[in-house]
mmCIF file of C-alpha atoms in Angstrom:
data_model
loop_
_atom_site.group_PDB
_atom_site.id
_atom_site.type_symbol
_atom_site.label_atom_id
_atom_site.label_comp_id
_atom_site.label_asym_id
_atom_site.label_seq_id
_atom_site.Cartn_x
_atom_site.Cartn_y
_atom_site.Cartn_z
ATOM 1 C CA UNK A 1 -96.892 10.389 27.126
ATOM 2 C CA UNK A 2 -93.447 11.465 27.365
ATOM 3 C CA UNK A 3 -92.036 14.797 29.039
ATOM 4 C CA UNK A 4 -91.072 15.413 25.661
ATOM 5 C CA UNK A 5 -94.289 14.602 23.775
ATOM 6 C CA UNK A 6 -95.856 16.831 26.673
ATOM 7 C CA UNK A 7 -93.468 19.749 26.282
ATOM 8 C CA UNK A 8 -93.773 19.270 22.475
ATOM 9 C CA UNK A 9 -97.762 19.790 22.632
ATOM 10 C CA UNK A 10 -97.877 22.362 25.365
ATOM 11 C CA UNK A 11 -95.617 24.873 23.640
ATOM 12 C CA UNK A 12 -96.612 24.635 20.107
ATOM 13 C CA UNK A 13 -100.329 25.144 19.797
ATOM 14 C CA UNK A 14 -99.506 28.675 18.761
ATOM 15 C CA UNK A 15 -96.451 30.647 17.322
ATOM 16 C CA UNK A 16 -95.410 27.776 15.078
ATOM 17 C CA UNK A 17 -92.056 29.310 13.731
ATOM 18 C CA UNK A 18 -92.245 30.803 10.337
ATOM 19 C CA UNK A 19 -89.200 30.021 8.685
ATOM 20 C CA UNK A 20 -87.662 27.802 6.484
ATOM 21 C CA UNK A 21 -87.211 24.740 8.585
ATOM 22 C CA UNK A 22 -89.840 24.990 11.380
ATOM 23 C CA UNK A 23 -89.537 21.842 13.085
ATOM 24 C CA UNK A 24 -85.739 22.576 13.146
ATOM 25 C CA UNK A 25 -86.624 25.666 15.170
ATOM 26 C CA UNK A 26 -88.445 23.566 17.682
ATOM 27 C CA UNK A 27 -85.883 21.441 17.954
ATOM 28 C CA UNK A 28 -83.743 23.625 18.840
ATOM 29 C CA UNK A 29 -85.483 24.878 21.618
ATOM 30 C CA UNK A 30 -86.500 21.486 22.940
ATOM 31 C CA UNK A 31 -82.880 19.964 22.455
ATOM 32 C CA UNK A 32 -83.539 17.634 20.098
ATOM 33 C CA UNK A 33 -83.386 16.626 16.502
ATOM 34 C CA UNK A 34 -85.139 17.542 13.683
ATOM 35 C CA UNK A 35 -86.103 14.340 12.781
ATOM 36 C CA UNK A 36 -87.292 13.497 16.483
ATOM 37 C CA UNK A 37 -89.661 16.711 16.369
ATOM 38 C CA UNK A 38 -91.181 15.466 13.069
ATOM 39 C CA UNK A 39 -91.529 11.436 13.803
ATOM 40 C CA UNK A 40 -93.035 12.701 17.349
ATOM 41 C CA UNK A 41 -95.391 14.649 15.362
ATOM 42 C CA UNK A 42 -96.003 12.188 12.844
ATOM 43 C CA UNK A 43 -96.590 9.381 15.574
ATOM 44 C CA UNK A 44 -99.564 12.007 17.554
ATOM 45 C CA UNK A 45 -101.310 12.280 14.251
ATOM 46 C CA UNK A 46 -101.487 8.486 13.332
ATOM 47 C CA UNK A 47 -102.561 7.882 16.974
ATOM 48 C CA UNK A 48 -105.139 10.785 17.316
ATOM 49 C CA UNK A 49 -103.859 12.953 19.614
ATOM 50 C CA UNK A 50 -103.019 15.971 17.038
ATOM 51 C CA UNK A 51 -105.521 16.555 14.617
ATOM 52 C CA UNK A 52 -103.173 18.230 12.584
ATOM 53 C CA UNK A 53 -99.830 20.996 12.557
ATOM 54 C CA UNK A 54 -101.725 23.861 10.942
ATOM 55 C CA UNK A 55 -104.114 27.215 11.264
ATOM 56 C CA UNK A 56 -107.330 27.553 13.399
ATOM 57 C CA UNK A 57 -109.174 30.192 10.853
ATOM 58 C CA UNK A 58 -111.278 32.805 13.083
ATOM 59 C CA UNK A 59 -115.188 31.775 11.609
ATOM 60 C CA UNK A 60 -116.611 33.992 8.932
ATOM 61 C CA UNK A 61 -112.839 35.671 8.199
ATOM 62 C CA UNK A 62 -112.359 33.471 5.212
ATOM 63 C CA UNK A 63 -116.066 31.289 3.992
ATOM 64 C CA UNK A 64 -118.659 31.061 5.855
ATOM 65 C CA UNK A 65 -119.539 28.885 8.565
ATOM 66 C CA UNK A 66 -122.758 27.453 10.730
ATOM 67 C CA UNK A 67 -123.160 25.451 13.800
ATOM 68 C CA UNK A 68 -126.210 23.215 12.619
ATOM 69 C CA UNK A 69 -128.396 20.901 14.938
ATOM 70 C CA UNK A 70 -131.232 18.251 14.658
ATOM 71 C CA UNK A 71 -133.796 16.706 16.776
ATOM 72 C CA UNK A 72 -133.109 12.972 14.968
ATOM 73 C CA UNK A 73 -134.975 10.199 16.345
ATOM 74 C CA UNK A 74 -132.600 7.740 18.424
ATOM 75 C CA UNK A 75 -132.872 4.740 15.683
ATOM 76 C CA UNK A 76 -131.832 7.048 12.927
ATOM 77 C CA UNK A 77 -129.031 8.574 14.466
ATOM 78 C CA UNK A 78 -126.105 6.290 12.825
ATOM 79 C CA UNK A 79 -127.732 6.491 9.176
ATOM 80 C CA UNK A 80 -128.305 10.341 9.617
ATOM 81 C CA UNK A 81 -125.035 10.822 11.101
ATOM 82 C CA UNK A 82 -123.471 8.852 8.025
ATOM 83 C CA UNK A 83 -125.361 10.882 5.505
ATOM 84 C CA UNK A 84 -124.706 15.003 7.127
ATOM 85 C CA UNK A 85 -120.501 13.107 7.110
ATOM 86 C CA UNK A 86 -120.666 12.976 3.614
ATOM 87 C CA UNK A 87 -120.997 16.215 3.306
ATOM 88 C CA UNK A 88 -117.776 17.810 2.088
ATOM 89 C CA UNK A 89 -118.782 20.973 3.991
ATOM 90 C CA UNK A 90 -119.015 19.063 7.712
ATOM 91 C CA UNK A 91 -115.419 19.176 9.497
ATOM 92 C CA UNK A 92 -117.315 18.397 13.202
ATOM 93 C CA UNK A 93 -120.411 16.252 13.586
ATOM 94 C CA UNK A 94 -121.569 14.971 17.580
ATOM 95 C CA UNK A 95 -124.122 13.387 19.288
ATOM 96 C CA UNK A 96 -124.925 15.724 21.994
ATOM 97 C CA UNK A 97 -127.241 14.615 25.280
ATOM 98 C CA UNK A 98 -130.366 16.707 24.066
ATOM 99 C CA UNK A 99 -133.904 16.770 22.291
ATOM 100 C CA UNK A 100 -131.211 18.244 19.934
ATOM 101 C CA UNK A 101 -129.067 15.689 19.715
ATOM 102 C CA UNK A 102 -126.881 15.916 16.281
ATOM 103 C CA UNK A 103 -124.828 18.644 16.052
ATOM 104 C CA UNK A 104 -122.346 19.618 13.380
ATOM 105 C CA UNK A 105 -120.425 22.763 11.328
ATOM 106 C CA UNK A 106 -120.514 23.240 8.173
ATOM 107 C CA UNK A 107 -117.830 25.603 5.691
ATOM 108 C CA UNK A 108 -118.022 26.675 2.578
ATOM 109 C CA UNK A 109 -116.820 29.644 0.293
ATOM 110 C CA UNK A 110 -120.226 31.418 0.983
ATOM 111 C CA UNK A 111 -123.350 31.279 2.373
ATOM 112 C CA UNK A 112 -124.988 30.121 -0.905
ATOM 113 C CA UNK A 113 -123.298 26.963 -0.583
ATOM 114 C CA UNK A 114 -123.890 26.531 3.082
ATOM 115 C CA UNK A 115 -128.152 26.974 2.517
ATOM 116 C CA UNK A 116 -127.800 24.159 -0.228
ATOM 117 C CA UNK A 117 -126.196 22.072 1.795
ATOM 118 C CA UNK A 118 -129.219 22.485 4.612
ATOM 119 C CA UNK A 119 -131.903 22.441 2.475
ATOM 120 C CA UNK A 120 -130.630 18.892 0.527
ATOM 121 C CA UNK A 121 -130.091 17.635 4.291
ATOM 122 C CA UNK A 122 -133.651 18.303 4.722
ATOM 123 C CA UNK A 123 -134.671 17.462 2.298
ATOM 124 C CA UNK A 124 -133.118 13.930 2.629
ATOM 125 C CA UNK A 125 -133.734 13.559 6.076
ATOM 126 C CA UNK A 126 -137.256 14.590 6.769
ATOM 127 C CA UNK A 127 -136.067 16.840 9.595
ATOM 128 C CA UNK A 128 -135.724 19.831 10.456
ATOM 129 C CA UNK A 129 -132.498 21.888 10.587
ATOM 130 C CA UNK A 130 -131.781 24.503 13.469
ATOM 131 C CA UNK A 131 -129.189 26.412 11.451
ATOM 132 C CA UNK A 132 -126.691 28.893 14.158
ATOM 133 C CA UNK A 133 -124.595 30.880 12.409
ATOM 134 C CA UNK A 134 -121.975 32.673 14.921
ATOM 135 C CA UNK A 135 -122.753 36.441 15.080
ATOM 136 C CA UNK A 136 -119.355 37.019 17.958
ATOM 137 C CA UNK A 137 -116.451 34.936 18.361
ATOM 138 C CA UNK A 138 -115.593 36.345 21.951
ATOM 139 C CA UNK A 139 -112.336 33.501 22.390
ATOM 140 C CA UNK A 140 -108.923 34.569 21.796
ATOM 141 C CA UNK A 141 -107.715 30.683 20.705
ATOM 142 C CA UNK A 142 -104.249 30.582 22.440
ATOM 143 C CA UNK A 143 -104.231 26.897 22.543
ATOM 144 C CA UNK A 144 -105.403 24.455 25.234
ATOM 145 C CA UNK A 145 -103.439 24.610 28.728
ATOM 146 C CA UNK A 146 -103.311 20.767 29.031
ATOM 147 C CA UNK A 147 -103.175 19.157 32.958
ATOM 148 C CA UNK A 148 -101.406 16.276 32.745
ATOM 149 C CA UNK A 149 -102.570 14.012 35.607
ATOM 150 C CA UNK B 1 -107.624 42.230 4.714
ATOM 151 C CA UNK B 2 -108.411 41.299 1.180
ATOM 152 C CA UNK B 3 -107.093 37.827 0.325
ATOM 153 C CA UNK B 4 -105.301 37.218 -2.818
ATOM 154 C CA UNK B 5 -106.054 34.247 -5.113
ATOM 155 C CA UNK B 6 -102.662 32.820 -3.783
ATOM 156 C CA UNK B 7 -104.155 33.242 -0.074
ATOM 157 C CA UNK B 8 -106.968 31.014 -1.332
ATOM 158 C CA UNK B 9 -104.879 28.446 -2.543
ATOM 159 C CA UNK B 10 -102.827 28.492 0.405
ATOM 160 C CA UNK B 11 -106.048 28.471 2.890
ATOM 161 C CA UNK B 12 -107.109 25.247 0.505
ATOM 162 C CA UNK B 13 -104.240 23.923 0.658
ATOM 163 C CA UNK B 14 -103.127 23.700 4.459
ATOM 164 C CA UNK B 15 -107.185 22.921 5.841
ATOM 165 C CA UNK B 16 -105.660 19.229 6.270
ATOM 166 C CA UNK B 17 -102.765 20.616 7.936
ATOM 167 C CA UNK B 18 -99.019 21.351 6.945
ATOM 168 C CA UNK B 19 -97.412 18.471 5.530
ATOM 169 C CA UNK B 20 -94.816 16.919 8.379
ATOM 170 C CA UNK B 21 -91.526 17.492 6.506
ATOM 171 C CA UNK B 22 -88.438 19.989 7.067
ATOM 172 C CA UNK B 23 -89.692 22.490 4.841
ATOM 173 C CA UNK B 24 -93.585 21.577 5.058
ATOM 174 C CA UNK B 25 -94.195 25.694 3.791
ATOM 175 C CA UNK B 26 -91.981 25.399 0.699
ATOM 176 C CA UNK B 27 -93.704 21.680 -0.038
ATOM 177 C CA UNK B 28 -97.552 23.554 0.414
ATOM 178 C CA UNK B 29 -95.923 26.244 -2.337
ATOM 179 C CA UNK B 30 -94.632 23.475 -4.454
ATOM 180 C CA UNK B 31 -98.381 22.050 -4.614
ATOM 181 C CA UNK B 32 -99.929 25.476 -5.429
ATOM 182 C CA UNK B 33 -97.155 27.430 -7.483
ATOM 183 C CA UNK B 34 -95.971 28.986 -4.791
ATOM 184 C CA UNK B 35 -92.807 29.532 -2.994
ATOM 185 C CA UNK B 36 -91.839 28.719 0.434
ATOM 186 C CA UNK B 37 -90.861 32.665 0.963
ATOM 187 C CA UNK B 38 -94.285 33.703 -0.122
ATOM 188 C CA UNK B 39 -95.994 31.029 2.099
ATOM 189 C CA UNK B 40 -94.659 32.171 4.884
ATOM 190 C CA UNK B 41 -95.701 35.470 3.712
ATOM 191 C CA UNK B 42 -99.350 35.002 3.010
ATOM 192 C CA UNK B 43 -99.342 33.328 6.411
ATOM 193 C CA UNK B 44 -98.499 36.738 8.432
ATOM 194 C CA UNK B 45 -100.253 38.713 6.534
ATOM 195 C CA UNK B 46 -103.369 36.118 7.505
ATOM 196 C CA UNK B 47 -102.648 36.391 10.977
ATOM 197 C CA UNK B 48 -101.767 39.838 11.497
ATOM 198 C CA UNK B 49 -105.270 40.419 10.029
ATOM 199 C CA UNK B 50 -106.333 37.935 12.782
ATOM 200 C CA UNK B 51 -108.220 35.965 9.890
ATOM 201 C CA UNK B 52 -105.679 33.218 11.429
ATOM 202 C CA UNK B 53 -106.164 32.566 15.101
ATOM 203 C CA UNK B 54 -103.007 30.563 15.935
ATOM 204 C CA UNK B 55 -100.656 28.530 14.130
ATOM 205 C CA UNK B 56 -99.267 25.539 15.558
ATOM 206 C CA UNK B 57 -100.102 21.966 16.987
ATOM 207 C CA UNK B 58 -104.283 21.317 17.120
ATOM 208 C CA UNK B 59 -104.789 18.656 19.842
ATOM 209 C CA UNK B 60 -107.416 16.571 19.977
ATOM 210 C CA UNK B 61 -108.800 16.883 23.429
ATOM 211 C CA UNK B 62 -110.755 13.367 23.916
ATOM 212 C CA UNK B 63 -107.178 11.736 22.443
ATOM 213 C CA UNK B 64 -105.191 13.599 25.435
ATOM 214 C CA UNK B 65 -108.076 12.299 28.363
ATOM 215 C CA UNK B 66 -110.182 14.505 28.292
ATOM 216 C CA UNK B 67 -113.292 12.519 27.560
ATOM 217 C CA UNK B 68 -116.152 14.905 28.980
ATOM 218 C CA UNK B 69 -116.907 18.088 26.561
ATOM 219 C CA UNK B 70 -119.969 19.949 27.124
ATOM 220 C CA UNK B 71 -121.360 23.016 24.704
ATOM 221 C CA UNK B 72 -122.429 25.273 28.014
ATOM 222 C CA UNK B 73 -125.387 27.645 26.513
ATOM 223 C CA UNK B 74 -126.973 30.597 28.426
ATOM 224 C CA UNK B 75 -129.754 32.633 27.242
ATOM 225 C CA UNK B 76 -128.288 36.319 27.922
ATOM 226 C CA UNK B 77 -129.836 39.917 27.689
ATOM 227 C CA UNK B 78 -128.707 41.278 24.242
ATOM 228 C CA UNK B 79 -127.067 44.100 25.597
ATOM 229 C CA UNK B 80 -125.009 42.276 28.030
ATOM 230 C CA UNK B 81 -124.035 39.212 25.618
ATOM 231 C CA UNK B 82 -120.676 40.937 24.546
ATOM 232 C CA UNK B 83 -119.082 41.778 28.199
ATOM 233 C CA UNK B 84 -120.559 38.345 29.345
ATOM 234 C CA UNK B 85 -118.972 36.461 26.682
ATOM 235 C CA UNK B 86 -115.493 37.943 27.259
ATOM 236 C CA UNK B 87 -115.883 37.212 30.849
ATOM 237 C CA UNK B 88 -116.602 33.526 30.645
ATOM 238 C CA UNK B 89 -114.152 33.062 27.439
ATOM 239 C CA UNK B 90 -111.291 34.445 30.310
ATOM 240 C CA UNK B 91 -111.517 30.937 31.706
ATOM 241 C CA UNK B 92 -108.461 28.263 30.898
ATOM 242 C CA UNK B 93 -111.620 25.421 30.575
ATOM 243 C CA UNK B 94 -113.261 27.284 28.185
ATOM 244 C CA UNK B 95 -112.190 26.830 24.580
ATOM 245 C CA UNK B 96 -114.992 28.209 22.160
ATOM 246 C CA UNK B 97 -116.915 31.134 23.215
ATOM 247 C CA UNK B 98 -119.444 32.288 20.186
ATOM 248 C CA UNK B 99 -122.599 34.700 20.636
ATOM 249 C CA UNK B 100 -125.231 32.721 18.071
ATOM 250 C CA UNK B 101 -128.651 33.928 17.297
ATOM 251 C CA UNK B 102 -131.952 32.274 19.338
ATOM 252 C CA UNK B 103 -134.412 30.096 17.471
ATOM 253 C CA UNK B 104 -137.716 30.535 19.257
ATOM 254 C CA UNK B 105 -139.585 28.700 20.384
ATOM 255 C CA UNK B 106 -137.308 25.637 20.019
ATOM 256 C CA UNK B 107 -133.974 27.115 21.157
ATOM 257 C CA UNK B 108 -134.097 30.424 23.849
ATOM 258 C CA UNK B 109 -130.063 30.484 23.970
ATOM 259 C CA UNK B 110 -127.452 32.759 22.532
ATOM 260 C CA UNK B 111 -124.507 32.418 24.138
ATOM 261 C CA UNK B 112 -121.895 29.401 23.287
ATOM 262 C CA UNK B 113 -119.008 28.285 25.111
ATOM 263 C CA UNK B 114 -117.049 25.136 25.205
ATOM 264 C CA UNK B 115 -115.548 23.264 28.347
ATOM 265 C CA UNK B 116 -113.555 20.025 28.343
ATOM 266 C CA UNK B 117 -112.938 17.950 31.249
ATOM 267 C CA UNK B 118 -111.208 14.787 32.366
ATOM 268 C CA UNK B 119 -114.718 13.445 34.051
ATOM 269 C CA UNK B 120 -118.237 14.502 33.576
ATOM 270 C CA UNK B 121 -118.527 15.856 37.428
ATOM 271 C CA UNK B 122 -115.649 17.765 36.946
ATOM 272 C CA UNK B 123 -117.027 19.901 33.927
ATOM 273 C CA UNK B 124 -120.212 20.416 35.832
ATOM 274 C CA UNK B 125 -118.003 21.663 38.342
ATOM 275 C CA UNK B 126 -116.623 24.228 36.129
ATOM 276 C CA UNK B 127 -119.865 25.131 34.755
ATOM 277 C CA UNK B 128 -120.985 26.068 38.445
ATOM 278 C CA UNK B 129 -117.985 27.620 38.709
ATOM 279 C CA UNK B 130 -118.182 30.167 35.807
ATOM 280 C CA UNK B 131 -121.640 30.657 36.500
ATOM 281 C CA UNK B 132 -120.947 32.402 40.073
ATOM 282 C CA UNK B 133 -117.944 34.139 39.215
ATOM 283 C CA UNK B 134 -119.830 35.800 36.116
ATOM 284 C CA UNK B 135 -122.773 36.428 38.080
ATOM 285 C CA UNK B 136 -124.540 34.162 35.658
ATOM 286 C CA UNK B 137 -126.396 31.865 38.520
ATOM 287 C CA UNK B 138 -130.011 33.041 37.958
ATOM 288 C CA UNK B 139 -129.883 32.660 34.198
ATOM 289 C CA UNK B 140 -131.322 29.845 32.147
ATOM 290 C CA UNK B 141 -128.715 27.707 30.624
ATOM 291 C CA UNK B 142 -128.497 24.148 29.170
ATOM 292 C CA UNK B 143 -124.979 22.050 29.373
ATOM 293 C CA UNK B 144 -124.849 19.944 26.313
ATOM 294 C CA UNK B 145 -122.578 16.752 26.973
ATOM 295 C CA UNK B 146 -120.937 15.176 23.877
ATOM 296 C CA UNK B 147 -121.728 11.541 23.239
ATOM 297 C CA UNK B 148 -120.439 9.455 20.329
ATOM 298 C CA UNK B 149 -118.590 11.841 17.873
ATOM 299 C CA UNK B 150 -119.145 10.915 13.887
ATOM 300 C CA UNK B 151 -116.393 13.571 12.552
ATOM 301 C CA UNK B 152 -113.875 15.837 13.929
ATOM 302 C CA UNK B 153 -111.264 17.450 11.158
ATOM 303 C CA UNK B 154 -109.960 21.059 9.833
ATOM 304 C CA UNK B 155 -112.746 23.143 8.061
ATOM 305 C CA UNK B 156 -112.055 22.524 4.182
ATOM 306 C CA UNK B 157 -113.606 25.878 2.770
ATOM 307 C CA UNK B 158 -113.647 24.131 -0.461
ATOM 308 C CA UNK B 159 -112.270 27.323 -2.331
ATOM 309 C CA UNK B 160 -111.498 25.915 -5.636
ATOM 310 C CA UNK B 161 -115.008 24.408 -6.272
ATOM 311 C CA UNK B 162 -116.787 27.802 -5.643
ATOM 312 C CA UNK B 163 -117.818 27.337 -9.440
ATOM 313 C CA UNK B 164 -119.645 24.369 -9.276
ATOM 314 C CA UNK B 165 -121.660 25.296 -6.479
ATOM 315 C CA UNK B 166 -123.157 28.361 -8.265
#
């Protein structure tokens, strides 16, 4: 990682600039080109490192959301896991170290959609579904102070 | 705030992210009959309202080294869960902090945070570390490490197919 890339990703997790030519804007305040900002950017995504250049919605302000976990049975993990992925509503799906050990969020326009989605998963599955809707979101998000070491 | 059909587009729209050119909020209007000016917009009005938390650069944490994330649950009185959770959420480490409800008998807990760490000792570390400078040392808790992760992406809300979900 370069002192750029790090500068780049430390001071732009929030207050992306609104205007016209964004990436310009940071460019200006790192020194660089337009074109550098963007190909940086570009280059983090293909590799993994940014997910993506975009909004972190606050949960239940627009759709609804649930954090959703199972008690799968260690040989059906994979093929379960596969299955709740093809889900359009899933955006984050883990193996945790638990009895509970699948874990995953699910988003949709409205809660409707969210109880259909459960209901075919357990349908599908066999299994139970511990469904955990958020009731406080207590975390201002101001972005991830990163340690480089 | 009450969100416009144009704010739903746009919400659609950008849940992959903003596309990576010099003028990714007039491209996003171009897809959705919108124009760059009222992008930009929609997109203050949305965070003003706070229905956007931040706008910028999402990092993937186990990309950047830090390969140890643990969900840190704690099952805390009712009436205290709200000062609790802004106490612990106070903490650079922690990333997430969400009151949820309690699913007896299986799952006593109701408070949620998030901490990520470079090494698995490290987060347990923090974990001790919240726990006595919240006063949270007698309570029962659970740290949750992450193992193999099957998806990680923005939340789609899937606006336009509200219809065919009815």
């Amino acid at each position: 990682m370069t002192d750029f890339e790090r500068r780049l990703l430390n001071e732009f997790q929030r207050d992306l600039p609104l205007t016209p030519r964004p990436f310009a804007a940071i460019a200006e305040k790192l020194d660089c080109e337009e074109s550098t900002v963007i190909e940086t950017l570009e280059r983090l995504t293909a590799d993994g490192t940014v997910s993506r250049v975009g909004a972190v919605f606050k949960p239940g302000g627009v759709g609804e959301s649930t954090l959703a976990a199972m008690a799968v049975p260690p040989e059906r993990l994979e093929e379960i896991a596969e299955l709740i992925n093809g889900f359009d509503e899933v955006n984050h799906n883990y193996e945790r170290e638990h009895r509970l050990n699948l874990w995953f969020v699910l988003c949709a326009p409205d809660r409707a959609r969210i109880d259909k989605a459960i209901a075919e998963i357990e349908a599908r599955t066999g299994l139970t579904v511990l469904d955990l809707p958020m009731i406080e979101d207590y975390h201002l998000d101001l972005g991830f102070p990163i340690q480089w070491d | 705030m009450g969100l416009t059909d144009k704010d739903r587009r746009l919400i659609t729209a950008i849940g992959k992210g903003l596309p990576l050119v010099p003028e990714p909020y007039a491209e996003i209007g171009r897809q959705i009959g919108m124009t760059g000016d009222e992008v930009i917009r929609s997109l203050e009005r949305m965070l003003d309202a706070g229905l956007i938390k931040r706008l910028g650069i999402v990092v993937r944490h186990h990309e950047l080294g830090y390969r140890s994330n643990a969900m840190v649950v704690w099952n805390i009185p009712d009436n205290e869960v709200a000062e609790v959770g802004r106490r612990v959420s106070a903490f650079g480490f922690v990333t997430l902090c969400y009151q949820r409800p309690r699913r007896l008998p299986d799952w006593p807990y109701n408070l949620f945070c998030m901490v990520h760490g470079r090494e698995r000792v490290r987060v347990l570390e923090q974990v001790e570390h919240l726990a006595e400078a919240c006063g949270l040392e007698g309570v029962e808790r659970d740290v949750l490490f992450s193992a193999r992760r099957f998806k990680q992406r923005g939340a789609t809300y899937c606006l336009k197919s509200t219809e065919s979900a009815a």
